[in-house]
Amino acid sequence: MEDTESGDIFCWNGEIFDGLEVDSNDNDGALLFDLLLRTKAEDPTEFIARVFSKIEGPYAFVYFDREQRRLWFSRDYLGRRSLLVNKSRPDTLFISSVACSIEGEELPVEDNGGWVELAAQVIYCMDLGLGTSAELFGSFTEYAWSYSEENKAGGYLTLPFGQVTLVTGDADPVVSDTLTDYRLEDLAQFQHIDAWQPYIDGLEEALTRAIRARVMSIPDRGAGVPRVGILFSGGVDCITIAALLARILPPGEPVELFNVAFENPRQTSSTKQNIYDVPDRNTGRSGWLELCTKIDTQRDWRLVEVDVPYGLVQEYQAHIRQLLEPSATVMDMSIGMALWFASRGEGWLIKRSGSSIERQEEYHGMARVLLLGMGADEQLGGYSRHRSAWDRGGELELGREIRLDVQRIATRNLGRDDRVVSDNGKESRYPFLAASVVGYLSAVPLNRKMDMRYPRGIGEKLLLRLLAHQLGLTQACLLAKRAIQFGARTAKMESG
């Protein structure tokens, strides 16, 4: 967008969920540009910081202030949108959402072609009024976001959530002399629900608000056309989002659930079972049945099973690898493939026929907005390293690990995931990474989010499991964490 009066230019890739009133028919980028111009008239020095300190949502932007010859660019403080920079040429700065060849040159995969992911939690400003290229590219000014307790100077860029508290509440009484052997067949047997109940209700309220903000502005595309889909393994993160979504959408509105499975030649060559009978396929079907029979029996829950033969992996491998750049590890490729094929949404529609489950027809996903469960593991102790931290040093070491993980969310892989999902014309939205949810969970006592005295499948993400159980998801609430590359079997597809 360009303002004809000032000549300022604004490039915007994002969504505003709070801090600026945006009606469903409004262009949020145009409204934001107008606010920037009006604020600049009042404060030409700090107008960028003043405006972006107020809004919440995923974004990447570039703003050219023609009068002051300054170029501003940034990603949101949690890094939910991709923005890359390239300074491989001494006299040129390239800014792009994806790594690409420059002036017809091939993108050299081995060194990322010079592209690097722009750090989040910083707004960058480059003074274009300086003379030589050496001065120009040495003149970046960085305006960093900080926690309120660290912002001694009182600047505008204060994060809307605090540090993860290391405080713990009163510990629940020991439930067994041998906790490693302790099992719950149903969280209805959980003995300490009264102490947890306020936090369960608080998480339900925060997540519900976040999901509502992320779906209600999606335009209606006609009867029977889904507006929103979920990348769906059947795990506790995504199925809780689905159950809360059912309370928000109008009755009967369809929801697409995309479940992906891969033919892995290293794991299926010696077996006679269905090659797509992977762990996430089984939990996906079980979770879908829970939604259909317990959560909303009248809703059209469209389970789409995406089968990916190894030949298709080979066909799209180079394309997906380029999307991943500059993230180029084997793990990046394993996760990226799963996200790309799942968000592509081409598979089989599953239906119930009596007591059996049948594939009905080939299906192409229609929803343009996808809800993903990223962020739950970091905040609620879902990774194996969190249990290792507990084993090393109890709650203090666990709390430090959780705090570090939440601090690192902005530097992790959300930019990579954005590039992969967006390539299919879809937009990813993360309810667990809404600022209000992060703020709520950061303030909850550590031992009201997780309790590693319980075994795997119970102790980690215990607060979320109790919420899922409260919603009626009595099977999914006891599923153990499983990374997507192992659940869909994209890991170790090739030797060497």
XYZ file of C-alpha atoms in Angstrom:
496
model
C 0.000 0.000 0.000
C 1.195 3.506 -0.784
C -0.088 6.778 0.616
C -0.405 9.240 -2.249
C 0.100 12.289 -0.037
C 3.192 11.290 1.938
C 4.602 8.655 -0.397
C 4.948 6.213 2.505
C 4.745 2.517 1.598
C 3.414 -0.254 3.872
C 3.760 -3.997 3.195
C 1.680 -6.086 5.607
C 1.240 -9.827 6.082
C -0.731 -10.471 9.223
C -3.908 -10.466 11.262
C -5.062 -8.189 14.077
C -7.001 -9.974 16.799
C -6.848 -7.302 19.494
C -5.834 -3.672 19.984
C -7.553 -2.245 16.895
C -11.236 -2.536 16.073
C -11.557 -4.439 12.812
C -14.961 -5.430 11.427
C -15.337 -8.601 9.405
C -15.592 -6.597 6.169
C -12.604 -4.341 6.943
C -9.092 -4.608 5.561
C -6.962 -4.724 8.703
C -3.835 -3.725 6.791
C -5.518 -0.576 5.447
C -6.827 0.333 8.909
C -3.382 -0.190 10.405
C -1.714 1.916 7.688
C -4.168 4.733 8.394
C -3.410 4.517 12.128
C 0.330 4.600 11.431
C -0.012 7.719 9.287
C -2.124 9.508 11.905
C 0.245 8.549 14.717
C 3.255 9.622 12.640
C 1.741 13.099 12.325
C 1.773 13.323 16.138
C 5.076 11.541 16.798
C 7.317 11.089 13.729
C 10.076 9.445 15.792
C 8.322 6.696 17.747
C 5.089 6.190 15.796
C 6.005 2.625 14.796
C 6.638 1.529 18.382
C 3.530 3.316 19.644
C 1.217 1.588 17.166
C 2.663 -1.911 17.278
C 2.746 -1.910 21.068
C -1.079 -1.862 20.983
C -1.947 -4.615 18.515
C -1.960 -8.386 18.997
C -1.760 -10.997 16.312
C 0.652 -12.702 13.909
C 2.352 -10.357 11.462
C 5.345 -9.358 9.410
C 5.661 -5.870 7.958
C 7.884 -3.438 6.076
C 7.271 0.322 6.304
C 9.080 2.933 4.196
C 8.968 6.452 5.670
C 9.729 8.518 2.600
C 10.093 11.870 4.359
C 12.626 10.635 6.917
C 14.200 8.111 4.526
C 13.807 5.282 7.010
C 12.920 1.664 6.429
C 11.195 -0.189 9.283
C 10.643 -3.971 9.312
C 9.774 -6.642 11.852
C 7.880 -9.793 12.806
C 5.463 -10.087 15.702
C 6.962 -10.696 19.138
C 6.203 -14.446 19.038
C 7.522 -14.935 15.489
C 4.278 -16.348 14.099
C 4.879 -15.026 10.573
C 7.907 -15.529 8.369
C 10.258 -12.698 7.397
C 13.716 -13.307 5.938
C 16.546 -10.942 5.070
C 19.459 -11.323 2.675
C 22.586 -9.148 2.736
C 24.736 -11.351 0.524
C 25.391 -8.401 -1.802
C 27.235 -5.448 -0.308
C 24.960 -2.765 -1.744
C 21.537 -4.432 -1.501
C 19.146 -5.577 1.228
C 16.521 -8.146 0.242
C 13.472 -8.730 2.485
C 11.074 -11.566 1.714
C 8.606 -13.958 3.321
C 10.346 -16.896 1.630
C 13.871 -17.639 0.448
C 14.066 -17.176 -3.296
C 16.600 -16.841 -6.065
C 17.905 -13.336 -6.671
C 17.734 -11.908 -10.185
C 17.334 -15.295 -11.781
C 20.112 -17.012 -9.840
C 19.412 -20.476 -8.492
C 18.974 -20.682 -4.736
C 22.081 -22.491 -3.449
C 20.644 -24.829 -0.857
C 23.968 -25.642 0.741
C 24.461 -22.140 2.154
C 20.828 -20.894 2.249
C 21.607 -18.429 -0.518
C 22.401 -15.842 2.142
C 18.898 -15.834 3.602
C 18.459 -15.668 7.372
C 15.338 -15.585 9.533
C 14.748 -12.146 10.991
C 14.828 -12.259 14.783
C 11.473 -11.648 16.438
C 10.957 -9.381 19.471
C 12.889 -6.625 17.667
C 11.698 -3.831 15.369
C 14.455 -2.844 12.952
C 15.024 0.591 11.445
C 17.500 1.427 8.694
C 18.409 5.034 7.902
C 18.475 5.321 4.112
C 19.673 8.914 4.285
C 23.263 7.907 4.895
C 25.732 8.073 2.071
C 27.801 4.991 1.282
C 26.548 1.441 1.243
C 28.932 0.591 4.108
C 27.330 3.290 6.247
C 23.865 2.255 5.119
C 24.150 -1.373 6.145
C 25.920 -0.544 9.364
C 23.118 1.741 10.501
C 20.437 -0.654 11.771
C 18.729 0.569 14.890
C 17.037 -2.116 16.963
C 13.999 -1.474 19.163
C 13.613 -4.539 21.368
C 10.529 -5.845 23.129
C 10.981 -6.562 26.825
C 9.060 -7.886 29.801
C 7.493 -5.230 31.999
C 9.828 -6.063 34.877
C 12.819 -5.456 32.560
C 11.523 -2.273 30.924
C 13.107 0.183 33.325
C 13.173 3.021 30.798
C 9.409 2.833 30.272
C 9.554 2.329 26.494
C 6.563 1.477 24.359
C 7.581 -2.084 23.444
C 6.508 -3.990 26.542
C 5.418 -7.593 25.999
C 1.742 -8.141 26.890
C 2.602 -11.100 29.123
C 5.013 -11.630 31.979
C 7.792 -14.098 32.601
C 6.738 -17.636 33.478
C 6.319 -17.760 37.231
C 8.555 -20.124 39.162
C 6.120 -20.074 42.066
C 4.374 -23.325 42.948
C 1.171 -23.808 44.865
C 0.564 -26.259 47.659
C 1.522 -29.712 46.443
C -1.188 -32.330 46.068
C -0.853 -35.199 48.564
C 1.193 -38.110 47.282
C -1.170 -40.379 45.385
C 0.836 -43.579 45.587
C 3.962 -44.948 47.195
C 5.149 -46.015 43.745
C 4.196 -43.171 41.443
C 5.943 -44.741 38.467
C 3.352 -47.524 38.618
C 0.451 -45.115 39.089
C -2.159 -45.172 36.361
C -5.480 -43.506 35.807
C -7.965 -45.255 33.591
C -10.026 -42.079 33.644
C -9.243 -38.608 35.001
C -12.580 -38.851 36.822
C -10.490 -40.733 39.398
C -8.216 -37.719 39.884
C -8.392 -36.962 43.594
C -7.382 -33.303 43.713
C -9.749 -31.680 41.233
C -10.935 -28.954 43.648
C -7.464 -27.408 43.867
C -7.151 -27.428 40.072
C -10.673 -26.289 39.168
C -10.076 -22.494 39.093
C -7.141 -22.985 36.729
C -9.070 -25.392 34.503
C -11.873 -22.851 34.169
C -9.381 -20.049 33.570
C -7.663 -21.941 30.753
C -11.019 -22.782 29.195
C -12.010 -19.111 29.220
C -8.678 -17.885 27.811
C -8.599 -20.511 25.031
C -12.229 -19.913 24.126
C -11.609 -16.172 23.724
C -8.530 -16.851 21.607
C -10.312 -19.297 19.298
C -13.304 -16.997 18.919
C -11.061 -14.083 17.912
C -9.350 -16.286 15.326
C -12.433 -17.703 13.609
C -15.383 -15.325 13.862
C -13.952 -12.819 11.383
C -13.515 -15.468 8.655
C -15.920 -14.600 5.814
C -18.878 -16.895 5.217
C -18.386 -18.729 1.910
C -21.837 -20.264 1.627
C -23.800 -23.136 3.092
C -21.820 -26.318 3.568
C -18.439 -24.710 2.886
C -16.100 -25.011 5.890
C -14.463 -21.799 7.047
C -11.926 -23.422 9.356
C -9.922 -26.622 9.578
C -7.642 -28.204 12.161
C -4.439 -30.170 11.649
C -5.622 -33.184 13.568
C -3.586 -36.015 15.086
C -6.233 -36.714 17.726
C -3.834 -35.566 20.466
C -4.972 -33.539 23.451
C -3.840 -30.166 21.997
C -5.751 -30.258 18.713
C -8.824 -32.090 20.004
C -9.303 -29.571 22.824
C -9.223 -26.802 20.210
C -11.851 -28.733 18.212
C -14.132 -29.215 21.226
C -14.015 -25.517 22.131
C -14.483 -24.535 18.483
C -17.746 -26.506 18.448
C -19.113 -24.159 21.117
C -18.255 -21.082 19.040
C -19.273 -21.870 15.461
C -22.942 -21.799 14.444
C -24.725 -25.159 14.842
C -24.128 -27.511 11.961
C -21.278 -25.564 10.376
C -18.776 -28.124 9.044
C -15.226 -28.381 10.377
C -12.400 -30.065 8.484
C -9.956 -32.290 10.390
C -6.800 -33.086 8.404
C -4.944 -36.232 9.435
C -1.743 -37.116 7.570
C 0.109 -40.427 7.254
C 3.155 -41.346 5.179
C 4.415 -44.452 3.482
C 7.801 -44.885 5.122
C 9.796 -47.491 3.171
C 12.149 -48.096 6.103
C 9.266 -49.022 8.411
C 6.707 -50.666 6.111
C 8.799 -52.850 3.806
C 8.803 -55.824 6.180
C 5.169 -55.631 7.318
C 1.903 -56.708 5.748
C -0.286 -54.182 7.540
C -1.806 -51.119 5.909
C 1.183 -48.882 5.207
C -0.776 -45.836 6.444
C -1.724 -47.455 9.725
C 0.556 -45.074 11.638
C 0.116 -43.889 15.255
C -1.477 -40.540 14.326
C -3.973 -42.259 12.012
C -5.251 -44.425 14.842
C -5.509 -41.594 17.382
C -7.016 -39.353 14.714
C -9.865 -41.769 14.089
C -10.427 -42.277 17.815
C -10.477 -38.525 18.407
C -12.875 -37.967 15.519
C -15.263 -40.538 16.993
C -15.123 -38.767 20.358
C -16.027 -35.467 18.694
C -18.885 -37.088 16.752
C -20.375 -39.018 19.682
C -19.584 -36.904 22.757
C -18.927 -33.274 21.808
C -21.305 -32.295 18.993
C -23.356 -35.069 17.437
C -25.073 -32.732 14.951
C -21.951 -31.130 13.513
C -20.389 -32.246 10.232
C -16.926 -33.237 11.450
C -15.100 -33.912 8.176
C -12.181 -36.198 8.888
C -9.876 -36.046 5.868
C -7.249 -38.766 5.781
C -4.255 -37.594 3.757
C -2.181 -40.560 2.546
C 1.261 -39.703 1.185
C 3.007 -42.423 -0.840
C 6.787 -42.321 -0.904
C 6.767 -41.445 -4.616
C 4.838 -38.253 -3.848
C 7.380 -37.358 -1.178
C 10.144 -37.651 -3.743
C 8.179 -35.560 -6.245
C 7.718 -32.597 -3.868
C 10.841 -32.958 -1.751
C 12.873 -30.255 -3.512
C 9.947 -27.822 -3.442
C 9.374 -28.319 0.278
C 13.089 -28.038 1.011
C 13.191 -24.614 -0.650
C 10.191 -23.481 1.409
C 11.988 -24.531 4.578
C 15.089 -22.427 3.906
C 16.933 -21.228 5.867
C 15.735 -24.049 8.176
C 17.516 -27.000 6.646
C 17.993 -29.826 9.161
C 16.675 -33.355 8.763
C 14.129 -32.648 11.502
C 12.985 -29.507 9.652
C 12.361 -31.643 6.585
C 10.471 -34.314 8.538
C 8.174 -31.766 10.188
C 7.880 -29.591 7.090
C 6.701 -32.480 4.913
C 4.018 -33.433 7.430
C 2.737 -29.857 7.667
C 2.850 -29.263 3.908
C 0.898 -32.371 2.917
C -1.573 -31.994 5.801
C -2.325 -28.354 4.970
C -2.621 -29.237 1.288
C -5.689 -31.178 2.384
C -6.014 -33.685 -0.453
C -7.219 -37.028 0.836
C -10.201 -39.240 1.596
C -13.352 -38.221 3.437
C -14.191 -40.659 6.231
C -17.735 -41.602 7.239
C -19.331 -43.893 9.800
C -21.471 -46.733 8.543
C -23.112 -48.411 11.500
C -20.289 -49.553 13.736
C -17.649 -49.420 10.991
C -15.595 -46.586 9.480
C -15.408 -46.292 5.710
C -13.713 -44.089 3.167
C -16.426 -42.344 1.230
C -14.811 -40.261 -1.511
C -11.762 -38.290 -2.545
C -11.798 -34.880 -0.937
C -10.033 -31.535 -1.346
C -9.924 -29.299 1.715
C -11.850 -26.036 1.396
C -11.071 -24.167 4.618
C -8.562 -21.370 4.170
C -7.804 -20.953 7.874
C -6.183 -23.759 9.856
C -5.923 -23.937 13.636
C -2.733 -25.552 14.963
C -1.820 -26.602 18.493
C 1.727 -25.199 18.574
C 2.723 -23.634 21.872
C 0.969 -26.037 24.227
C 4.018 -28.246 24.818
C 6.367 -25.367 25.628
C 4.000 -23.833 28.166
C 2.548 -26.968 29.748
C 5.540 -29.267 30.001
C 4.853 -31.549 27.041
C 8.403 -32.356 25.960
C 10.579 -35.165 27.286
C 13.225 -32.604 28.276
C 10.760 -31.203 30.788
C 10.537 -34.548 32.554
C 14.335 -34.781 32.396
C 14.571 -31.362 34.046
C 12.249 -32.574 36.802
C 14.415 -35.661 37.291
C 17.539 -33.480 37.559
C 16.319 -30.830 39.946
C 12.639 -31.075 40.782
C 10.242 -28.151 40.382
C 12.947 -25.460 40.367
C 14.799 -26.997 37.436
C 11.527 -27.773 35.664
C 10.350 -24.184 36.104
C 13.569 -22.815 34.662
C 13.229 -25.130 31.647
C 9.631 -24.043 31.022
C 10.559 -20.373 31.356
C 13.415 -20.821 28.881
C 11.161 -22.636 26.412
C 8.546 -19.882 26.499
C 11.258 -17.246 26.025
C 12.518 -19.189 22.994
C 9.145 -19.569 21.255
C 9.911 -16.467 19.192
C 13.201 -17.978 18.014
C 11.880 -21.454 17.240
C 10.227 -22.629 14.029
C 6.944 -20.769 13.590
C 8.362 -18.842 10.636
C 9.239 -22.142 8.980
C 5.746 -23.490 9.626
C 4.191 -20.307 8.223
C 6.129 -20.651 4.970
C 5.094 -24.281 4.562
C 1.378 -23.841 5.305
C 1.051 -20.587 3.326
C 2.389 -22.277 0.200
C -0.934 -24.149 0.008
C -2.975 -20.950 0.162
C -3.867 -21.546 3.817
C -3.298 -19.423 6.890
C -2.146 -20.911 10.191
C -3.506 -19.570 13.478
C -2.331 -20.642 16.931
C -4.806 -20.334 19.834
C -2.239 -21.486 22.420
C -0.003 -18.599 21.307
C -2.569 -15.848 21.734
C -0.988 -13.228 23.991
C -3.849 -13.611 26.453
C -3.317 -17.396 26.711
C 0.450 -17.003 27.098
C -0.173 -14.380 29.766
C -2.624 -16.567 31.624
C -0.443 -19.677 31.600
C 2.681 -17.705 32.542
C 0.956 -16.648 35.759
C -0.417 -20.088 36.714
C 1.657 -21.835 39.429
C 3.971 -24.414 37.930
C 2.408 -27.395 39.717
C -1.052 -26.392 38.471
C 0.084 -26.835 34.882
C 1.959 -30.128 35.174
C 2.903 -32.653 37.843
C 5.781 -34.900 36.874
C 5.174 -37.205 39.856
C 2.573 -38.806 37.601
C 3.785 -40.997 34.714
C 3.950 -40.093 31.050
C 0.511 -39.512 29.570
C -0.783 -37.920 32.782
C 1.777 -35.665 34.456
C 2.800 -33.549 31.492
C 0.188 -30.985 30.380
C -2.012 -32.132 33.270
C -3.966 -28.848 33.305
C -4.874 -29.276 29.628
C -5.761 -32.936 30.189
C -8.133 -31.984 32.997
C -9.756 -29.377 30.728
C -10.147 -31.971 27.952
C -11.739 -34.360 30.424
C -14.088 -31.630 31.628
C -15.158 -31.089 28.018
C -15.983 -34.813 27.679
C -12.833 -36.041 25.924
C -12.247 -38.953 28.277
C -10.035 -40.945 25.891
C -7.940 -38.227 24.257
C -7.107 -36.638 27.614
C -4.839 -39.590 28.475
C -2.816 -39.739 25.241
C 0.941 -39.261 25.618
C 2.828 -36.630 23.632
C 4.054 -37.780 20.232
C 5.971 -35.552 17.808
C 4.361 -35.160 14.372
C 7.356 -36.652 12.541
C 6.966 -39.869 14.518
C 3.169 -39.934 14.636
C 2.875 -39.502 10.855
C 6.136 -41.409 10.196
C 8.034 -38.815 8.217
C 11.130 -39.351 10.365
C 13.981 -41.475 8.980
C 12.371 -42.139 5.615
C 15.775 -42.520 4.000
C 19.043 -44.030 5.249
C 22.195 -41.953 5.579
